[in-house]
Every structure is written in C-alpha cells, then in structure tokens.
Coordinates of C-alpha atoms and ligand atoms in Angstrom, one line a residue:
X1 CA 116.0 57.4 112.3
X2 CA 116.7 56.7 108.8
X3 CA 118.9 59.2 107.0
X4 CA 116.8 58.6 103.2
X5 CA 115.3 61.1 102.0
X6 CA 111.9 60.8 100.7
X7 CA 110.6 64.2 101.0
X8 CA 112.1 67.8 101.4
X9 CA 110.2 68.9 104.1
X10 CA 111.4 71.5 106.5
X11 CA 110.5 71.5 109.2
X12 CA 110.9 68.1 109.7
X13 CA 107.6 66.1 111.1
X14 CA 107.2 64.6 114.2
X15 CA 106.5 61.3 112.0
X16 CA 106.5 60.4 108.2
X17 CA 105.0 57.3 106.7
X18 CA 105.8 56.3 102.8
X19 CA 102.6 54.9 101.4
X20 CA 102.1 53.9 98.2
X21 CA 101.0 55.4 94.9
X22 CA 100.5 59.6 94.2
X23 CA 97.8 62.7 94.1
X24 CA 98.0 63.4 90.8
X25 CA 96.8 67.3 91.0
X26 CA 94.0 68.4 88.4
X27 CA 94.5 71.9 87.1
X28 CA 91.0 72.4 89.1
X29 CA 91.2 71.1 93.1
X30 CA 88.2 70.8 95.4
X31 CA 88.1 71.5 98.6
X32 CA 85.8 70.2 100.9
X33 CA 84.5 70.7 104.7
X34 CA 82.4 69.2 107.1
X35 CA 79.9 71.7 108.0
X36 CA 79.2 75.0 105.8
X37 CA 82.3 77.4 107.9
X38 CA 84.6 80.2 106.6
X39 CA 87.4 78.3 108.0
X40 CA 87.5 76.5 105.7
X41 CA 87.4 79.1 103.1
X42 CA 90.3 80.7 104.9
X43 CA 92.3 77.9 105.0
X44 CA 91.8 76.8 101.1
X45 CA 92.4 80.2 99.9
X46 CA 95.6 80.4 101.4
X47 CA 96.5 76.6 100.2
X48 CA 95.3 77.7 96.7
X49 CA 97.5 81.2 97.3
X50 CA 100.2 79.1 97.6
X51 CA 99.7 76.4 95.8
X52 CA 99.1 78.7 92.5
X53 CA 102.9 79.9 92.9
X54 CA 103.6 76.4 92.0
X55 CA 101.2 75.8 89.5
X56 CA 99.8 78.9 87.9
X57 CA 97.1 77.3 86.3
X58 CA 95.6 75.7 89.7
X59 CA 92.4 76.9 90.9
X60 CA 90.6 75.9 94.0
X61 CA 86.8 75.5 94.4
X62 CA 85.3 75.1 97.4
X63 CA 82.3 72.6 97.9
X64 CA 80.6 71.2 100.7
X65 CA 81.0 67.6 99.9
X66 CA 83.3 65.2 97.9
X67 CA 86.6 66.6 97.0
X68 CA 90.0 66.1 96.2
X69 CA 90.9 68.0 99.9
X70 CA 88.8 67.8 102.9
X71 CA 89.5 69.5 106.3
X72 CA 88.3 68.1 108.9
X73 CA 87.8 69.8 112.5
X74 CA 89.5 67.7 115.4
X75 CA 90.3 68.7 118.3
X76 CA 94.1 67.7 120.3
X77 CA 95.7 69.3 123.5
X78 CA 98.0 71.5 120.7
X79 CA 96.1 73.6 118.3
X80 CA 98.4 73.1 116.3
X81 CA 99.2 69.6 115.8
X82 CA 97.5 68.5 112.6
X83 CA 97.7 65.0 110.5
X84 CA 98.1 65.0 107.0
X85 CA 97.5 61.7 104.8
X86 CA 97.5 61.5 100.9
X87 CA 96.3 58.7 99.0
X88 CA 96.0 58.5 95.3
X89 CA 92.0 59.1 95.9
X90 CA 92.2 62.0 98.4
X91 CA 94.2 64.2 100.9
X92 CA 92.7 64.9 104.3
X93 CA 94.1 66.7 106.9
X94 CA 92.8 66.6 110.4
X95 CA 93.5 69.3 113.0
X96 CA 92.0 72.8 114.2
X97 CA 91.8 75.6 112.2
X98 CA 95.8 76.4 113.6
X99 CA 96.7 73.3 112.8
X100 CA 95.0 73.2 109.1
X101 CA 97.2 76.1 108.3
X102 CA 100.5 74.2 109.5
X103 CA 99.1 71.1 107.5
X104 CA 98.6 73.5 104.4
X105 CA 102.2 74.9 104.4
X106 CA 103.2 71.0 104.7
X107 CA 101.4 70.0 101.8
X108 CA 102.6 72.7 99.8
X109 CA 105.8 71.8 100.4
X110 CA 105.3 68.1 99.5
X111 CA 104.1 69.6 96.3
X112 CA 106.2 68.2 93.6
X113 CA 106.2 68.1 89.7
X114 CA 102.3 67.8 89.4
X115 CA 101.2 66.4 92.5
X116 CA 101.7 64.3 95.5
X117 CA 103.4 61.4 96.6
X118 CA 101.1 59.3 99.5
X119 CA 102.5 59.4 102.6
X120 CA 100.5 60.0 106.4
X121 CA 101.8 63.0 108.6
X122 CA 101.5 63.1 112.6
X123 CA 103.1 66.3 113.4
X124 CA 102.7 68.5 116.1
X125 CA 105.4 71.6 117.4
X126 CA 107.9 71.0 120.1
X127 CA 107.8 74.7 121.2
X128 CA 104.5 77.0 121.6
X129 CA 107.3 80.4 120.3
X130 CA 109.1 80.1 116.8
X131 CA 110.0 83.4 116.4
X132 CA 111.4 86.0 114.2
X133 CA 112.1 89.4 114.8
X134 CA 112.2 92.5 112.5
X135 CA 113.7 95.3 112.7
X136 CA 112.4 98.1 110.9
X137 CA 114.1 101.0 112.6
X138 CA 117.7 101.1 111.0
X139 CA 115.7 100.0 107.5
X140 CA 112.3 101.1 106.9
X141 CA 110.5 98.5 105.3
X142 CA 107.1 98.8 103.9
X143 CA 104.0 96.1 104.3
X144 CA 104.3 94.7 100.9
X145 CA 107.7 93.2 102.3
X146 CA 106.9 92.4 105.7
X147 CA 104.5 90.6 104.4
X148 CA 107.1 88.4 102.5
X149 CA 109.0 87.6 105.5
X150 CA 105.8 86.6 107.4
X151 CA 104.6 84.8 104.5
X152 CA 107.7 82.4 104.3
X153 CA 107.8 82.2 108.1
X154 CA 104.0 80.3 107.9
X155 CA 105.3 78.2 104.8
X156 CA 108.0 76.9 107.9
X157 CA 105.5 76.3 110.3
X158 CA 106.7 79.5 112.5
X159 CA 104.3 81.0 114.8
X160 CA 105.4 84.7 116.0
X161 CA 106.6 87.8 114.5
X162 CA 108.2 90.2 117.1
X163 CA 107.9 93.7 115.2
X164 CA 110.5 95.9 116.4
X165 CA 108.9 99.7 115.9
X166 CA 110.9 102.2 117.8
X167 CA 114.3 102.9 118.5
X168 CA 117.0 105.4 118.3
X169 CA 117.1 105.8 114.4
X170 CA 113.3 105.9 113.7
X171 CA 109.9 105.7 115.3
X172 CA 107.5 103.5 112.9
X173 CA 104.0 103.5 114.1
X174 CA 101.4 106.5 113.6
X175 CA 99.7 107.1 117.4
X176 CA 97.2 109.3 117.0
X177 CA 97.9 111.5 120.6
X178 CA 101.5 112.1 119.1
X179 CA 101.1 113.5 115.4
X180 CA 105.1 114.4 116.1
X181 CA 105.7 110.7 116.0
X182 CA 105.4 110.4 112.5
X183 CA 106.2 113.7 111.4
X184 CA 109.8 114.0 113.2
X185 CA 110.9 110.8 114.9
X186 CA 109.8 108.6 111.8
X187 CA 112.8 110.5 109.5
X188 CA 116.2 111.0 109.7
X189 CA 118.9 113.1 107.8
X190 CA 120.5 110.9 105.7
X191 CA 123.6 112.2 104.0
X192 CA 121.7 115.4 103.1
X193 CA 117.9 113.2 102.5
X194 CA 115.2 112.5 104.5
X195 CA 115.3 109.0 105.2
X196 CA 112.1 106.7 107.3
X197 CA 108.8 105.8 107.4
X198 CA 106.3 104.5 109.4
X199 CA 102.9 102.4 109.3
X200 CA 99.5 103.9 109.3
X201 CA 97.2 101.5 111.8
X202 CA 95.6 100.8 108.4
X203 CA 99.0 99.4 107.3
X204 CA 99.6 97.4 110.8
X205 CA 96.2 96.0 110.5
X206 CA 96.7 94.8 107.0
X207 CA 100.0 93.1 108.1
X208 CA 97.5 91.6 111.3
X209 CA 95.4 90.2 108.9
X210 CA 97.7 88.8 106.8
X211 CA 99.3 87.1 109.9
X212 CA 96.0 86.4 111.3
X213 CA 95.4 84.3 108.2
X214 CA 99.1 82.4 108.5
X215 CA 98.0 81.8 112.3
X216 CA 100.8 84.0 113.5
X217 CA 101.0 85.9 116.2
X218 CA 102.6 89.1 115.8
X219 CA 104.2 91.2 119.2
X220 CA 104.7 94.8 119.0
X221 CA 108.3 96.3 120.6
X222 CA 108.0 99.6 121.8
X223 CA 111.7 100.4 123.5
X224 CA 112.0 102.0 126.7
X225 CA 113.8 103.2 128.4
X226 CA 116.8 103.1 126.1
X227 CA 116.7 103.3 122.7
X228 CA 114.3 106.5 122.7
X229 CA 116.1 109.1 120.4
X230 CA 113.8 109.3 118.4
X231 CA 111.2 110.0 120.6
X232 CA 113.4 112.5 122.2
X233 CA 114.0 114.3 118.9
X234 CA 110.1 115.1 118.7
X235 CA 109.6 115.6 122.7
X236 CA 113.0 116.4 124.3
X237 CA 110.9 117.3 127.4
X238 CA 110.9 113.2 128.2
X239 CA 114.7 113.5 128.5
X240 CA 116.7 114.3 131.7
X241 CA 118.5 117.2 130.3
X242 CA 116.5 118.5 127.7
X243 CA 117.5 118.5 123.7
X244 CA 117.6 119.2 121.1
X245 CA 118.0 116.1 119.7
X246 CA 118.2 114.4 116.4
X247 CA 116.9 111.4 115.1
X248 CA 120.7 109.0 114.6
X249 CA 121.5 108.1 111.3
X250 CA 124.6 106.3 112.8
X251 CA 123.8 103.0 114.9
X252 CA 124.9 102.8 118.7
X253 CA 124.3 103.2 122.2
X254 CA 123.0 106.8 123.2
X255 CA 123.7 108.1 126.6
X256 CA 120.3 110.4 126.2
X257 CA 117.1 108.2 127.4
X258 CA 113.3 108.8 128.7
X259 CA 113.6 110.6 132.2
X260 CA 112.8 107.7 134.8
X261 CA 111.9 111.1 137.0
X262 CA 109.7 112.9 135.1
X263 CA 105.5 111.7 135.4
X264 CA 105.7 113.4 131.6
X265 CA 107.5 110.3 130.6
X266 CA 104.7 107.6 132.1
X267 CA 101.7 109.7 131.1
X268 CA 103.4 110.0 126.9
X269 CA 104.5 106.0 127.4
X270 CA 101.4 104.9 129.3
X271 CA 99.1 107.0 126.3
X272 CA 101.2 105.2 123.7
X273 CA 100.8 101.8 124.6
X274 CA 97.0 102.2 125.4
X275 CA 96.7 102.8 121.2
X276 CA 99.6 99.7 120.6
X277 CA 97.2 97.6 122.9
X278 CA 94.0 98.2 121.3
X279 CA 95.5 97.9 118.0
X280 CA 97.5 94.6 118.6
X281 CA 95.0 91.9 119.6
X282 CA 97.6 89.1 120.5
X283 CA 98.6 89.0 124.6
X284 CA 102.1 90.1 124.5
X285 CA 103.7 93.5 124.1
X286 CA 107.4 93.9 124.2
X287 CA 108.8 96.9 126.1
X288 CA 113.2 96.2 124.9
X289 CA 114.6 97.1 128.1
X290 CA 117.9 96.5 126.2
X291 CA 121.4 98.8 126.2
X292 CA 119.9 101.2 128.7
X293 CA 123.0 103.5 129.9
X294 CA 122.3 105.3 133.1
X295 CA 124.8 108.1 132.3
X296 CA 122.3 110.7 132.8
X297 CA 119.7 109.4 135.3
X298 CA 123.2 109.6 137.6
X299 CA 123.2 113.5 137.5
X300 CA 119.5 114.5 137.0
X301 CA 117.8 116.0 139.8
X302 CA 114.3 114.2 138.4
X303 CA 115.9 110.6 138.3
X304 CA 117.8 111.3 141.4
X305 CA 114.2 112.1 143.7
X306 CA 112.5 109.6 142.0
X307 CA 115.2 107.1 144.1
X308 CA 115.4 108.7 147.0
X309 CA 111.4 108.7 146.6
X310 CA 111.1 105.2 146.0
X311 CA 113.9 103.7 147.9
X312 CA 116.1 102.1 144.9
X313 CA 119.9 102.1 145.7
X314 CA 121.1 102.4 142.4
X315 CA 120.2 103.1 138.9
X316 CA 119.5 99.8 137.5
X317 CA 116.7 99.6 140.5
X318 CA 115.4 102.3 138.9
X319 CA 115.4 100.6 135.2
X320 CA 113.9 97.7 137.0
X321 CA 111.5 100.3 138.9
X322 CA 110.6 101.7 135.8
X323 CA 110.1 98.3 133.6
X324 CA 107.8 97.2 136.6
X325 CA 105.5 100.4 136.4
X326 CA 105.3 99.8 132.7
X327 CA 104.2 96.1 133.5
X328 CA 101.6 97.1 136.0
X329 CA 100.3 98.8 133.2
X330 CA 100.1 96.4 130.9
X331 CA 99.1 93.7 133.4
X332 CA 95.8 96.2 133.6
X333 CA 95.2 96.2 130.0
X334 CA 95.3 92.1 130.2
X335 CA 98.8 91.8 128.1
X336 CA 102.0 90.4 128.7
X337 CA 105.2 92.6 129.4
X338 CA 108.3 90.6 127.1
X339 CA 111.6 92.5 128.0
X340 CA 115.1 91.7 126.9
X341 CA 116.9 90.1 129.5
X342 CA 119.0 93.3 130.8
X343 CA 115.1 93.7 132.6
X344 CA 116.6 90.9 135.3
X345 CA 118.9 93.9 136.1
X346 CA 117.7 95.4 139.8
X347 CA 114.7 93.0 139.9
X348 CA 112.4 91.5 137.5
X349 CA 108.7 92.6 137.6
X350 CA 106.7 89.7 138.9
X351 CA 104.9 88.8 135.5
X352 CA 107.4 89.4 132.7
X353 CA 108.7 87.2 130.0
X354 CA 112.5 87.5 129.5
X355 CA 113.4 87.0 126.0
X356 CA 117.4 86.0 126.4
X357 CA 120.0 87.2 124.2
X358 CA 123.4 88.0 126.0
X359 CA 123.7 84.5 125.7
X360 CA 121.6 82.1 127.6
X361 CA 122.6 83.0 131.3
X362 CA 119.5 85.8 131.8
X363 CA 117.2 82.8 130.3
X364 CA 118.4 80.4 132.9
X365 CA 118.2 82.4 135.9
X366 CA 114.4 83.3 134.6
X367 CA 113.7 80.4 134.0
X368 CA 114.9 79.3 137.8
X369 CA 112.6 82.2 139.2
X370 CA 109.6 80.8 137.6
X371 CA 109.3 83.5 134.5
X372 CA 108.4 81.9 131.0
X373 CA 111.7 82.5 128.9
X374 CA 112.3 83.0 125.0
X375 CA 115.7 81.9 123.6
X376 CA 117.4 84.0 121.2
X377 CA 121.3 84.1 121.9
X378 CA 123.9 86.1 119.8
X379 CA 125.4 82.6 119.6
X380 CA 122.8 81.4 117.0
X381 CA 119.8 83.6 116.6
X382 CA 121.4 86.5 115.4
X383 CA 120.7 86.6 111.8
X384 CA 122.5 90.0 111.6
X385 CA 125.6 88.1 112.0
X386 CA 127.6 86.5 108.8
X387 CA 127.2 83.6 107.2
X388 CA 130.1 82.8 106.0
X389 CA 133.4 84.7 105.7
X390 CA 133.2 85.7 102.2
X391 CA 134.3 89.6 101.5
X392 CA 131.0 91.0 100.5
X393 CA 128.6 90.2 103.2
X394 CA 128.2 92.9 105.4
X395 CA 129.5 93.8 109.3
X396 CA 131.9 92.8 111.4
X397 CA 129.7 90.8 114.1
X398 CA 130.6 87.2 114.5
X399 CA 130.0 84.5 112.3
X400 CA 126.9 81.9 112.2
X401 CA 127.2 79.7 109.8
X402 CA 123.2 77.4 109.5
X403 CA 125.0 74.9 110.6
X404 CA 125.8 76.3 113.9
X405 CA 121.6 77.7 114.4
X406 CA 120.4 73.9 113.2
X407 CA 122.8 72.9 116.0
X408 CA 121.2 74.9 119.0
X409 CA 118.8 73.6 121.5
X410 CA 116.7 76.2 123.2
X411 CA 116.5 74.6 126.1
X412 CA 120.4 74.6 128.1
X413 CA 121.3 71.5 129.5
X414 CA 121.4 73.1 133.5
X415 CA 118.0 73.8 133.7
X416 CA 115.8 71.0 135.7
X417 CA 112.6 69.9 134.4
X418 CA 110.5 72.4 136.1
X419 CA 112.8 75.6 134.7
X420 CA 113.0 73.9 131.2
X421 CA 109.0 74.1 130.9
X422 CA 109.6 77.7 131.2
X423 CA 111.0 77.8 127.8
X424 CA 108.5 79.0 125.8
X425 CA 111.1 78.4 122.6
X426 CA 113.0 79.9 119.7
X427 CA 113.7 83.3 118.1
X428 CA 116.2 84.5 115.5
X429 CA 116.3 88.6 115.2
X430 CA 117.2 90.4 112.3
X431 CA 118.8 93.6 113.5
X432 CA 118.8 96.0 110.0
X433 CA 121.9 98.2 110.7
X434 CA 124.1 96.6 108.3
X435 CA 120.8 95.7 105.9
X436 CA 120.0 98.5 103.6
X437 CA 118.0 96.2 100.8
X438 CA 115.9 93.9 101.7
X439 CA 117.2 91.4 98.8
X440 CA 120.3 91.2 100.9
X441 CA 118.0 91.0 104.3
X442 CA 116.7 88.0 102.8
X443 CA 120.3 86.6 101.6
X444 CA 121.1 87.1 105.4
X445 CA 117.7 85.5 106.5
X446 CA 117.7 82.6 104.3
X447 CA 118.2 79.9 104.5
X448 CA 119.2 80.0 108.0
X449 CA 115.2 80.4 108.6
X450 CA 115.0 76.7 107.4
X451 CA 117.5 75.2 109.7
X452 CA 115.5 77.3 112.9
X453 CA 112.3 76.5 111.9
X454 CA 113.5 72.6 112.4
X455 CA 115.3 73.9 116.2
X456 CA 111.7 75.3 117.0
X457 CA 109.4 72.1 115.6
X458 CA 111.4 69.1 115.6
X459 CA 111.8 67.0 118.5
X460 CA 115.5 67.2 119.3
X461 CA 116.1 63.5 118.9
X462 CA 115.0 63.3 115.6
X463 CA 117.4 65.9 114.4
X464 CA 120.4 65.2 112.0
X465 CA 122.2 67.8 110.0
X466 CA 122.9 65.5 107.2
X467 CA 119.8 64.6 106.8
X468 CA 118.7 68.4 107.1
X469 CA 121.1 69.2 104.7
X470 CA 120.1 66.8 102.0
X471 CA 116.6 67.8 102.4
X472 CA 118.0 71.7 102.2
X473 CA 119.3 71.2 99.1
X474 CA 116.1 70.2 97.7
X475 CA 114.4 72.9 99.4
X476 CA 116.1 75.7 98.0
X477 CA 114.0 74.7 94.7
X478 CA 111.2 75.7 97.1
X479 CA 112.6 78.9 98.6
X480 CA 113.3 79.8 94.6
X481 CA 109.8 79.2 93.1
X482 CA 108.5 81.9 95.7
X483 CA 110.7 83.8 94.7
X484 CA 112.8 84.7 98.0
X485 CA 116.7 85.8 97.5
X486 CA 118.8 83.1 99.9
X487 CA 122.6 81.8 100.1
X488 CA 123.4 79.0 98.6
X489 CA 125.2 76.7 101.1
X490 CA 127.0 74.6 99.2
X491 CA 127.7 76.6 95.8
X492 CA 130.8 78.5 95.3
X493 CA 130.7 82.0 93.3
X494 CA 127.2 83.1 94.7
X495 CA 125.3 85.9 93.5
X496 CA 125.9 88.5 95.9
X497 CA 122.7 90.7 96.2
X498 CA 124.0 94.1 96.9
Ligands
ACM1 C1 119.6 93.4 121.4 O1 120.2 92.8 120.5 N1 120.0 94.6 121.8 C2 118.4 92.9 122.1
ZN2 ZN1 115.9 112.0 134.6

C-alpha cells in the first residue's frame, strides 16, 4: 500500500480512492432520503451533532429530495459495511442504517477546514466485536461521561460497550427487588466520606439510547461468583460464613464470595438478572467469572453438600457448576452468557463466550472447543496499564505503549481456520482502580483507542504503523476539537491531567 497520506482517517478503510475536486460545506446542509423514514432523521441528526462541533454555525435540514447528502438504503452481507463517495456536487453514502452511522463518523472525520475533499470509500469491518470496557466500580462515573466515551468510540467505528456494574468496591445499578443495592453496596467509606453511585434504569436507558443511536451495542457485567463484596455488605446471608461485611475501599482479591451452596444465592442472582435482561435489549450478558478464590467454599458445610450433591471433585467444578446454572438461565431468557476465561476452569458451559485476558491461551483452547472467543489480553488491551514510563502516570502494572496495541492481531497465529472464525474480535478494558478523574481516564484511554479501533477494522494486511502514526498525528486535531483529554505521542513535557 502506499504510505502517503491523503486523509487522517482512523480507522483506516478497507479502500480509499483520491478523486478530484472538494464539497465545499454551506453553513446550511441538506440531507436527503429515499423514501419518507426516521432513519434517516436519526442518522442526519447525529451527523449534524457532530458535524456542529466542527463547525458551530452548521445546521442540517432534512428534505425528501435533492441535497447536498443523500442516504441511500442498500443492503450487503455486513450491516455495517457502508460506501461513502464525495464529489464536488454531492456526498452519498450507501449502506444500512448500521452502516450509515459508520459512514457518518467517516465523513466527519474527513471533515477538514470547510469541507471535503472527493474521494470514494468501500469499507466494511474486519471483526463483528470492537470493544471497550468500563469500569465504573473502583470510579463512579455518571451518564454525562459515559456517554463521552461511547460517543468517541462511534466516531472510531467501534461497536460494543461492555459495562462493568458490580464488583467488590461498589454495586452500580438500581434493581428494584433489592432496594439494599443502592442504598448499601453502591457506597463505600472513603477516608471518612461516603464515596459511589449507581444508575437509575432511567439513567441506563438514556446511556441505551444514546448507544442505540451510535449503533452500539452495550453488554451488562454483573460478577459472580467473585467479586461480590459489595453485595455481601448489603446481604451477608449469600456468603458462606456470614458478615458483616463492608463495601472495599482498597482494590484486590477478596477471599469472601456468593455461597455456591446456598439456593438464597440463585434465587437473589437469578431475580437480579431477570431485571438486567429486560432492561438490556442487546443478546449478551456478561457474568465475570474472574479472580474467584475458593478459600471458603473449601470449609463451608453449604458449598461442601452442594459437591458431594452434585458430584464435582473439586472446587473449580463447582465455579464451573455454578457459571453453568447461571447460563441455563440465561439461555432461557434468550441471551448469551460472556465470562472471563477463568469460566474454562472445571468445564465450560456448553454456550458461553469466553472473553480472554490472561493472555490468549483461554481464547485458543475456546476457540478449539467450538465457543465464540473475544480477545482482550493484559498484553495489549489493558488500558489500565501505562503508557509510557514517565513519573506521573499512575500504577505499577506493565507498560503498553500504542504502539504495542496497533501491533496486536486478535486472531493467534495457532488457531486453524475453523477456530479462528471463532474470534468474534477486539476489546481494550479500562480497569478504574488507579483512575480517580476521568480527565486522566481519558489521558489513559487516548489515543490508544485510535490505534485499537484500526486492530478491530482494518484488514491486517493493510496495516502499517507509520502510516498510522502519520495519520495520528493529524488526528489528534480531531480528538482536540471534541474536546477529549489524550497523550500526546510524540511531544515531550505533556500536560499531565491529575
Ligand atoms: C480481569 O481483568 N480481572 C478480567
Ligand atoms: Zn458456601
């Protein structure tokens, strides 16, 4: 491929053609559509949304006719493949309503001083899951800024926000059976405050709309059996030994976990995810599974029956036993079970999705069995980790620099054909322990994001870090306009946002 740059997109497209001449913009656009359909309202209010942070004065009308815009329905095998040509007269951009959205962030991007340069775009996705996790347990962030991170996630062409909601330091969804939820696990004592926060289903279906919009798909993680201190602070009953509890205000593994004995545990889990399933419309719901200790389901009389009961010879049978019953029961509300890849651990349940981040090995031998995989190693997809090694950002986790995430390919070379198909694709995770503002989460997220969103889209041969690079430097012009905190890769003496 040729290394020029001509544009700044990111990611980059499947194929890019120069043409000739340039869109000048008029301060007032059109936008036309085939037949008289709110999609295409929805998709020009959230070009003109976006467009308007470039140009202020921009506003976008609607007709059904000649414009300056047209969207026209067509149909591929990929909803979200899209074309995208601009001539001086016109831009049109083919696709479903999916892959008008993707075509929209595109032409946003392209946007530059006033207008548009032509050029014809055939693009579709190399992977179905470009991913990015939030956790909002160690930080409690509210919707106004989830909203930014899912905003700039559709601007990349990403698909799927994984919304991490419980864990040991905070429980952050209202369920209306368990008022306790959000009047005990939801805080901690924090250096003598109360410190939390959780969403309202008014608040989660705002952020589902907003997504809706972006065509992403967001996937609700409610942790069991590990990670449930917080739960256990409001019902220590679910425990094997009884509390009290607290919810942590220090990160870790706890040794204290829902009882894998105790019915009381299955009928509180089984009520909870009934109100997550009607609330989240999208397929999959994601049960963790991760940095389960079985400390105490070694000496409690429940967990010990339950074994005995069910013929498991050894605890991480009963995890898997567990992590099976919970998939039953989703399989019969018609979702998906996702698990972190410890959920390999004493048997997989026969429909679940293994999202791998020990490394790769737990995504290969998934893949091997025939389950559809998600690749997020600590290797690259940890966003948690450093960038760099200057002083001030936070932790003591490894280092990633972008380079090293534009460098991964999701799929490992071992797996054969069939097993690679199972790789659904990509996800970064950003794990808020060490991320107390969310300027400096989005100094950690950016512009790392960039360089994943091309691992997730771009066909692997057309990759090229300098070429990437270039077009990055460019880009951060984009990433400054709307407003979004990031590191500068190349500068010295960054702003640090503290
Ligand atoms: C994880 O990072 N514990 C999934
Ligand atoms: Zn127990």
């Amino acid at each position: 491929m040729s290394t020029e740059v001509i544009h700044s997109l990111i990611p980059l497209p499947q194929s890019f053609r120069k043409d000739e001449g340039r869109f000048n913009c008029k301060p007032t656009l059109t936008i036309a559509f085939e037949t008289c359909s709110d999609a295409v309202s929805h998709a020009g209010k959230l070009l003109e949304e976006w467009l308007k942070v470039r140009q202020p004065e921009l506003t976008c009308e609607v007709l059904n006719g000649s414009s300056d815009i047209r969207f026209l329905e067509e149909n591929s095998d990929n909803e979200e493949a899209y074309t995208l040509t601009i001539t001086p007269d016109q831009i049109t951009i083919r696709g479903s309503q999916t892959g008008w959205v993707r075509a929209a962030a595109a032409l946003v991007m392209l946007y530059d001083q006033g207008g548009w340069n032509a050029c014809h775009i055939e693009d579709a996705p190399r992977f179905s899951w470009r991913g990015m996790h939030l956790d909002v347990c160690r930080h409690f962030y509210p919707v106004r800024l989830v909203k930014r991170l899912i905003d700039v996630m559709a601007l990349h062409r990403m698909n799927t926000f994984h919304w991490h909601l419980t864990d040991d330091q905070g429980w952050r969804i209202d369920i209306k059976a368990f008022p306790p939820l959000s009047n005990i696990s939801a805080w901690r004592d924090k250096d003598g405050e109360t410190y939390g926060g959780y969403y309202t289903a008014e608040d989660i279906r705002e952020v589902l709309a907003y997504a809706q919009e972006r065509k992403i798909q967001v996937v609700p993680e409610i942790e069991m059996p590990g990670h449930a201190l917080a739960t256990l602070s409001a019902f220590p009953e679910l425990s094997c030994a009884g509390g009290p509890f607290q919810v942590s205000n220090t990160c870790g593994i706890f040794d204290d976990v829902y009882c894998a004995g105790k019915e009381a545990t299955f009928d509180f889990l089984e009520k909870v995810l009934e109100e997550v399933c009607e609330l989240f419309p999208g397929p999959y719901i994601h049960v963790g599974g991760d940095e389960c200790p079985k400390t105490r389901w070694k000496t409690c009389p429940d967990c010990q029956s339950r074994m005995k009961q069910e013929g498991l010879k050894d605890e991480n049978e009963l995890q898997s036993w567990f992590v099976s019953r919970m998939g039953r029961f989703l399989d019969s509300k018609g979702k998906h079970m996702i698990g972190w890849d410890e959920i390999l651990e004493g048997g997989l349940p026969p429909t679940a999705i293994v999202m791998s981040w020990r490394g790769v090995a737990g995504g290969v031998e998934a893949a091997r069995m025939g389950h559809d995989v998600i690749m997020s190693p600590t290797t690259h997809c940890y966003f948690d980790y450093r960038q760099s090694t200057e002083p001030e950002e936070p932790g003591n986790l490894g280092i990633i620099p972008i380079n090293t995430v534009y460098d991964y390919d999701p799929v490992p070379e071992e797996l054969d054909a069939k097993a690679a198909s199972r790789v659904l694709g990509v996800q970064a995770n950003i794990w808020t322990e060490r991320m107390p503002s969310w300027k400096l989460l989005e100094y950690m997220v950016l512009p790392r994001l960039c360089a994943l969103s091309e691992v997730a889209w771009t066909s692997p041969k057309q990759k090229n870090w300098k070429h990437f690079e270039d077009r990055l430097n460019r880009h951060l012009g984009f990433l400054k306009a709307y407003g979004y905190t990031y590191r500068h890769p190349l500068r010295e003496n960054r702003e640090f946002p503290l």
